[in-house]
């Protein structure tokens, strides 16, 4: 893994600092950054009575994750 | 010197002296902005993973405790419903300080059509479940006449209700 790729996958320090301080623009950047991960986590799979595997995106869960992330970003302490 | 620096890490792994200060699992003081980025990334991912687990636990708990309305047995459903009673005036009779409610419309109509003294006997006997003797004492008449009037009133009622049934 080269360092350039590594950097692109992490949020820059300035954004984290601003987001933790509660700046809306920065929080939005963070949300956008984890959008894919949230979408992946929102996929809920289960077997229906017929035994077929059914995977669907749980919109409620996605919203909960976004809300939770916003709440928790604000508690992050940047040393 | 060599012995002094051989500090073993977790699971007996030998840790080189340079990293002996910061073992894994400790709260790491971020050294650079890059570290902050990594810590923040791990923090966010952990928050999200835990939230998913909370959500799934919650759903399971709900599934175990909640029953959809459609799956409720009929008896349980009836507890939630109530029926309005209309026209109660026409179907209630006051007798010796008690209020008697007659459910069946035809029967109520027939009883209402009876003369007052016969009505009283029917209501006392069949709705308040008093014996002929008790009724006789309350109404100051002979027990024998209570029995007689009750039987004759029953016949009358039968005619009244039968007449209604024929009309329908």
Tab-separated table of N, CA and C in Angstrom, chain B residues 27-113:
chain	number	residue	atom	x	y	z
B	27	UNK	N	-3.892	3.162	25.737
B	27	UNK	CA	-4.345	4.411	25.126
B	27	UNK	C	-3.123	5.123	24.591
B	28	UNK	N	-3.098	5.271	23.266
B	28	UNK	CA	-1.904	5.814	22.656
B	28	UNK	C	-2.016	7.314	22.538
B	29	UNK	N	-1.025	7.985	22.939
B	29	UNK	CA	-0.973	9.434	22.732
B	29	UNK	C	-0.672	9.682	21.265
B	30	UNK	N	-1.516	10.409	20.560
B	30	UNK	CA	-1.242	10.623	19.150
B	30	UNK	C	0.030	11.445	18.968
B	31	UNK	N	0.862	10.907	18.086
B	31	UNK	CA	2.120	11.602	17.892
B	31	UNK	C	2.010	12.664	16.797
B	32	UNK	N	1.266	12.343	15.762
B	32	UNK	CA	1.201	13.283	14.643
B	32	UNK	C	-0.241	13.429	14.191
B	33	UNK	N	-0.455	14.326	13.276
B	33	UNK	CA	-1.788	14.527	12.729
B	33	UNK	C	-2.280	13.284	12.008
B	34	UNK	N	-1.319	12.571	11.455
B	34	UNK	CA	-1.666	11.336	10.753
B	34	UNK	C	-2.231	10.316	11.741
B	35	UNK	N	-1.646	10.275	12.951
B	35	UNK	CA	-2.135	9.379	13.984
B	35	UNK	C	-3.561	9.734	14.367
B	36	UNK	N	-3.804	11.020	14.521
B	36	UNK	CA	-5.148	11.481	14.883
B	36	UNK	C	-6.144	10.979	13.842
B	37	UNK	N	-5.743	11.081	12.575
B	37	UNK	CA	-6.633	10.625	11.504
B	37	UNK	C	-6.956	9.154	11.663
B	38	UNK	N	-5.939	8.362	11.972
B	38	UNK	CA	-6.158	6.913	12.111
B	38	UNK	C	-7.024	6.607	13.322
B	39	UNK	N	-6.725	7.298	14.438
B	39	UNK	CA	-7.510	7.063	15.655
B	39	UNK	C	-8.965	7.437	15.410
B	40	UNK	N	-9.153	8.561	14.718
B	40	UNK	CA	-10.509	9.016	14.426
B	40	UNK	C	-11.234	8.003	13.541
B	41	UNK	N	-10.523	7.479	12.556
B	41	UNK	CA	-11.103	6.495	11.641
B	41	UNK	C	-11.567	5.261	12.412
B	42	UNK	N	-10.676	4.752	13.297
B	42	UNK	CA	-11.019	3.568	14.084
B	42	UNK	C	-12.180	3.864	15.008
B	43	UNK	N	-12.161	5.062	15.570
B	43	UNK	CA	-13.221	5.479	16.489
B	43	UNK	C	-14.583	5.479	15.791
B	44	UNK	N	-14.635	6.106	14.602
B	44	UNK	CA	-15.891	6.179	13.853
B	44	UNK	C	-16.391	4.796	13.491
B	45	UNK	N	-15.491	3.962	13.038
B	45	UNK	CA	-15.911	2.621	12.620
B	45	UNK	C	-16.438	1.824	13.800
B	46	UNK	N	-15.775	2.002	14.946
B	46	UNK	CA	-16.227	1.277	16.134
B	46	UNK	C	-17.626	1.753	16.548
B	47	UNK	N	-17.796	3.084	16.521
B	47	UNK	CA	-19.104	3.646	16.864
B	47	UNK	C	-20.185	3.035	15.975
B	48	UNK	N	-19.900	2.984	14.679
B	48	UNK	CA	-20.901	2.484	13.734
B	48	UNK	C	-21.188	1.000	13.961
B	49	UNK	N	-20.112	0.214	14.148
B	49	UNK	CA	-20.302	-1.235	14.366
B	49	UNK	C	-21.137	-1.495	15.612
B	50	UNK	N	-20.803	-0.762	16.701
B	50	UNK	CA	-21.548	-0.955	17.947
B	50	UNK	C	-23.002	-0.575	17.790
B	51	UNK	N	-23.241	0.491	17.010
B	51	UNK	CA	-24.611	0.938	16.821
B	51	UNK	C	-25.416	-0.119	16.055
B	52	UNK	N	-24.777	-0.738	15.075
B	52	UNK	CA	-25.458	-1.805	14.335
B	52	UNK	C	-25.833	-2.936	15.292
B	53	UNK	N	-24.897	-3.297	16.173
B	53	UNK	CA	-25.174	-4.386	17.113
B	53	UNK	C	-26.315	-3.999	18.055
B	54	UNK	N	-26.278	-2.753	18.539
B	54	UNK	CA	-27.368	-2.279	19.392
B	54	UNK	C	-28.697	-2.409	18.675
B	55	UNK	N	-28.696	-1.966	17.421
B	55	UNK	CA	-29.932	-1.972	16.628
B	55	UNK	C	-30.463	-3.387	16.463
B	56	UNK	N	-29.565	-4.319	16.121
B	56	UNK	CA	-30.002	-5.700	15.906
B	56	UNK	C	-30.502	-6.327	17.213
B	57	UNK	N	-29.795	-6.034	18.313
B	57	UNK	CA	-30.247	-6.534	19.624
B	57	UNK	C	-31.642	-6.029	19.930
B	58	UNK	N	-31.826	-4.734	19.659
B	58	UNK	CA	-33.118	-4.115	19.932
B	58	UNK	C	-34.221	-4.775	19.116
B	59	UNK	N	-33.903	-5.017	17.843
B	59	UNK	CA	-34.888	-5.648	16.961
B	59	UNK	C	-35.249	-7.041	17.467
B	60	UNK	N	-34.223	-7.784	17.904
B	60	UNK	CA	-34.475	-9.124	18.419
B	60	UNK	C	-35.359	-9.078	19.650
B	61	UNK	N	-35.036	-8.134	20.533
B	61	UNK	CA	-35.822	-7.998	21.761
B	61	UNK	C	-37.268	-7.691	21.416
B	62	UNK	N	-37.447	-6.769	20.459
B	62	UNK	CA	-38.811	-6.419	20.042
B	62	UNK	C	-39.524	-7.614	19.450
B	63	UNK	N	-38.814	-8.336	18.590
B	63	UNK	CA	-39.436	-9.485	17.939
B	63	UNK	C	-39.901	-10.520	18.946
B	64	UNK	N	-39.112	-10.654	20.034
B	64	UNK	CA	-39.487	-11.650	21.036
B	64	UNK	C	-40.686	-11.227	21.860
B	65	UNK	N	-40.859	-9.914	22.007
B	65	UNK	CA	-41.899	-9.449	22.920
B	65	UNK	C	-43.143	-8.936	22.239
B	66	UNK	N	-43.014	-8.536	20.988
B	66	UNK	CA	-44.164	-7.924	20.323
B	66	UNK	C	-44.906	-8.929	19.463
B	67	UNK	N	-46.225	-8.808	19.474
B	67	UNK	CA	-47.048	-9.626	18.586
B	67	UNK	C	-47.824	-8.670	17.690
B	68	UNK	N	-47.782	-8.880	16.388
B	68	UNK	CA	-48.569	-7.992	15.531
B	68	UNK	C	-50.065	-8.189	15.773
B	69	UNK	N	-50.825	-7.135	15.529
B	69	UNK	CA	-52.265	-7.208	15.734
B	69	UNK	C	-52.879	-8.361	14.957
B	70	UNK	N	-52.332	-8.577	13.760
B	70	UNK	CA	-52.925	-9.604	12.901
B	70	UNK	C	-52.736	-10.995	13.485
B	71	UNK	N	-51.713	-11.155	14.360
B	71	UNK	CA	-51.438	-12.477	14.916
B	71	UNK	C	-52.117	-12.691	16.271
B	72	UNK	N	-52.802	-11.663	16.762
B	72	UNK	CA	-53.447	-11.798	18.063
B	72	UNK	C	-54.632	-12.747	17.990
B	73	UNK	N	-54.830	-13.559	19.022
B	73	UNK	CA	-56.038	-14.374	19.047
B	73	UNK	C	-57.275	-13.488	19.199
B	74	UNK	N	-58.416	-14.000	18.745
B	74	UNK	CA	-59.646	-13.201	18.728
B	74	UNK	C	-60.011	-12.721	20.130
B	75	UNK	N	-59.815	-13.590	21.143
B	75	UNK	CA	-60.197	-13.223	22.517
B	75	UNK	C	-59.430	-11.991	22.973
B	76	UNK	N	-58.117	-11.972	22.630
B	76	UNK	CA	-57.292	-10.842	23.045
B	76	UNK	C	-57.724	-9.573	22.324
B	77	UNK	N	-58.105	-9.716	21.054
B	77	UNK	CA	-58.543	-8.552	20.284
B	77	UNK	C	-59.795	-7.940	20.895
B	78	UNK	N	-60.683	-8.812	21.387
B	78	UNK	CA	-61.955	-8.311	21.907
B	78	UNK	C	-61.764	-7.428	23.125
B	79	UNK	N	-60.654	-7.639	23.820
B	79	UNK	CA	-60.396	-6.804	24.996
B	79	UNK	C	-60.177	-5.352	24.616
B	80	UNK	N	-59.737	-5.125	23.386
B	80	UNK	CA	-59.431	-3.753	22.974
B	80	UNK	C	-60.631	-3.039	22.376
B	81	UNK	N	-61.675	-3.796	22.116
B	81	UNK	CA	-62.803	-3.166	21.432
B	81	UNK	C	-63.928	-2.899	22.420
B	82	UNK	N	-64.738	-1.935	22.084
B	82	UNK	CA	-65.917	-1.689	22.905
B	82	UNK	C	-67.073	-1.401	21.968
B	83	UNK	N	-68.224	-1.780	22.386
B	83	UNK	CA	-69.401	-1.557	21.556
B	83	UNK	C	-70.259	-0.479	22.191
B	84	UNK	N	-70.637	0.473	21.389
B	84	UNK	CA	-71.531	1.509	21.894
B	84	UNK	C	-72.937	0.947	21.984
B	85	UNK	N	-73.581	1.277	23.077
B	85	UNK	CA	-74.963	0.804	23.219
B	85	UNK	C	-75.885	1.969	22.929
B	86	UNK	N	-76.578	1.878	21.808
B	86	UNK	CA	-77.509	2.933	21.445
B	86	UNK	C	-78.906	2.568	21.913
B	87	UNK	N	-79.797	3.557	21.926
B	87	UNK	CA	-81.211	3.356	22.264
B	87	UNK	C	-81.373	2.666	23.612
B	88	UNK	N	-80.443	2.924	24.533
B	88	UNK	CA	-80.532	2.215	25.804
B	88	UNK	C	-81.816	2.564	26.543
B	89	UNK	N	-82.310	3.772	26.319
B	89	UNK	CA	-83.538	4.187	27.001
B	89	UNK	C	-84.667	3.192	26.759
B	90	UNK	N	-84.766	2.757	25.508
B	90	UNK	CA	-85.881	1.879	25.153
B	90	UNK	C	-85.718	0.483	25.725
B	91	UNK	N	-84.496	0.126	26.056
B	91	UNK	CA	-84.277	-1.263	26.469
B	91	UNK	C	-84.019	-1.417	27.962
B	92	UNK	N	-84.010	-0.321	28.706
B	92	UNK	CA	-83.780	-0.464	30.142
B	92	UNK	C	-85.100	-0.339	30.888
B	93	UNK	N	-85.214	-1.114	31.931
B	93	UNK	CA	-86.412	-1.072	32.763
B	93	UNK	C	-85.987	-0.853	34.197
B	94	UNK	N	-86.687	0.017	34.849
B	94	UNK	CA	-86.379	0.234	36.275
B	94	UNK	C	-87.367	-0.547	37.114
B	95	UNK	N	-86.830	-1.346	38.033
B	95	UNK	CA	-87.700	-2.165	38.856
B	95	UNK	C	-87.141	-2.219	40.271
B	96	UNK	N	-87.903	-1.810	41.248
B	96	UNK	CA	-87.517	-1.827	42.667
B	96	UNK	C	-86.114	-1.239	42.885
B	97	UNK	N	-85.844	-0.135	42.191
B	97	UNK	CA	-84.554	0.532	42.378
B	97	UNK	C	-83.405	-0.079	41.603
B	98	UNK	N	-83.681	-1.130	40.827
B	98	UNK	CA	-82.633	-1.723	40.011
B	98	UNK	C	-82.900	-1.389	38.547
B	99	UNK	N	-81.813	-1.259	37.772
B	99	UNK	CA	-81.970	-1.029	36.349
B	99	UNK	C	-81.673	-2.335	35.608
B	100	UNK	N	-82.622	-2.766	34.817
B	100	UNK	CA	-82.462	-4.012	34.077
B	100	UNK	C	-82.275	-3.671	32.611
B	101	UNK	N	-81.222	-4.195	32.038
B	101	UNK	CA	-80.978	-3.938	30.622
B	101	UNK	C	-81.282	-5.198	29.817
B	102	UNK	N	-82.128	-5.075	28.833
B	102	UNK	CA	-82.492	-6.224	28.006
B	102	UNK	C	-81.743	-6.131	26.690
B	103	UNK	N	-80.948	-7.130	26.399
B	103	UNK	CA	-80.071	-7.102	25.232
B	103	UNK	C	-80.828	-7.257	23.920
B	104	UNK	N	-81.764	-8.186	23.899
B	104	UNK	CA	-82.443	-8.517	22.656
B	104	UNK	C	-83.533	-7.486	22.347
B	105	UNK	N	-83.503	-6.941	21.158
B	105	UNK	CA	-84.422	-5.862	20.805
B	105	UNK	C	-85.876	-6.336	20.792
B	106	UNK	N	-86.118	-7.509	20.192
B	106	UNK	CA	-87.489	-8.035	20.114
B	106	UNK	C	-88.056	-8.273	21.498
B	107	UNK	N	-87.238	-8.907	22.338
B	107	UNK	CA	-87.672	-9.224	23.695
B	107	UNK	C	-87.964	-7.948	24.472
B	108	UNK	N	-87.088	-6.962	24.337
B	108	UNK	CA	-87.275	-5.705	25.053
B	108	UNK	C	-88.581	-5.043	24.635
B	109	UNK	N	-88.842	-5.093	23.348
B	109	UNK	CA	-90.072	-4.491	22.832
B	109	UNK	C	-91.294	-5.194	23.420
B	110	UNK	N	-91.242	-6.536	23.448
B	110	UNK	CA	-92.363	-7.319	23.952
B	110	UNK	C	-92.588	-7.042	25.430
B	111	UNK	N	-91.472	-6.972	26.197
B	111	UNK	CA	-91.609	-6.717	27.632
B	111	UNK	C	-92.180	-5.330	27.871
B	112	UNK	N	-91.721	-4.365	27.051
B	112	UNK	CA	-92.222	-3.005	27.212
B	112	UNK	C	-93.723	-2.928	26.936
B	113	UNK	N	-94.201	-3.841	26.076
B	113	UNK	CA	-95.616	-3.815	25.709
B	113	UNK	C	-96.510	-4.418	26.792
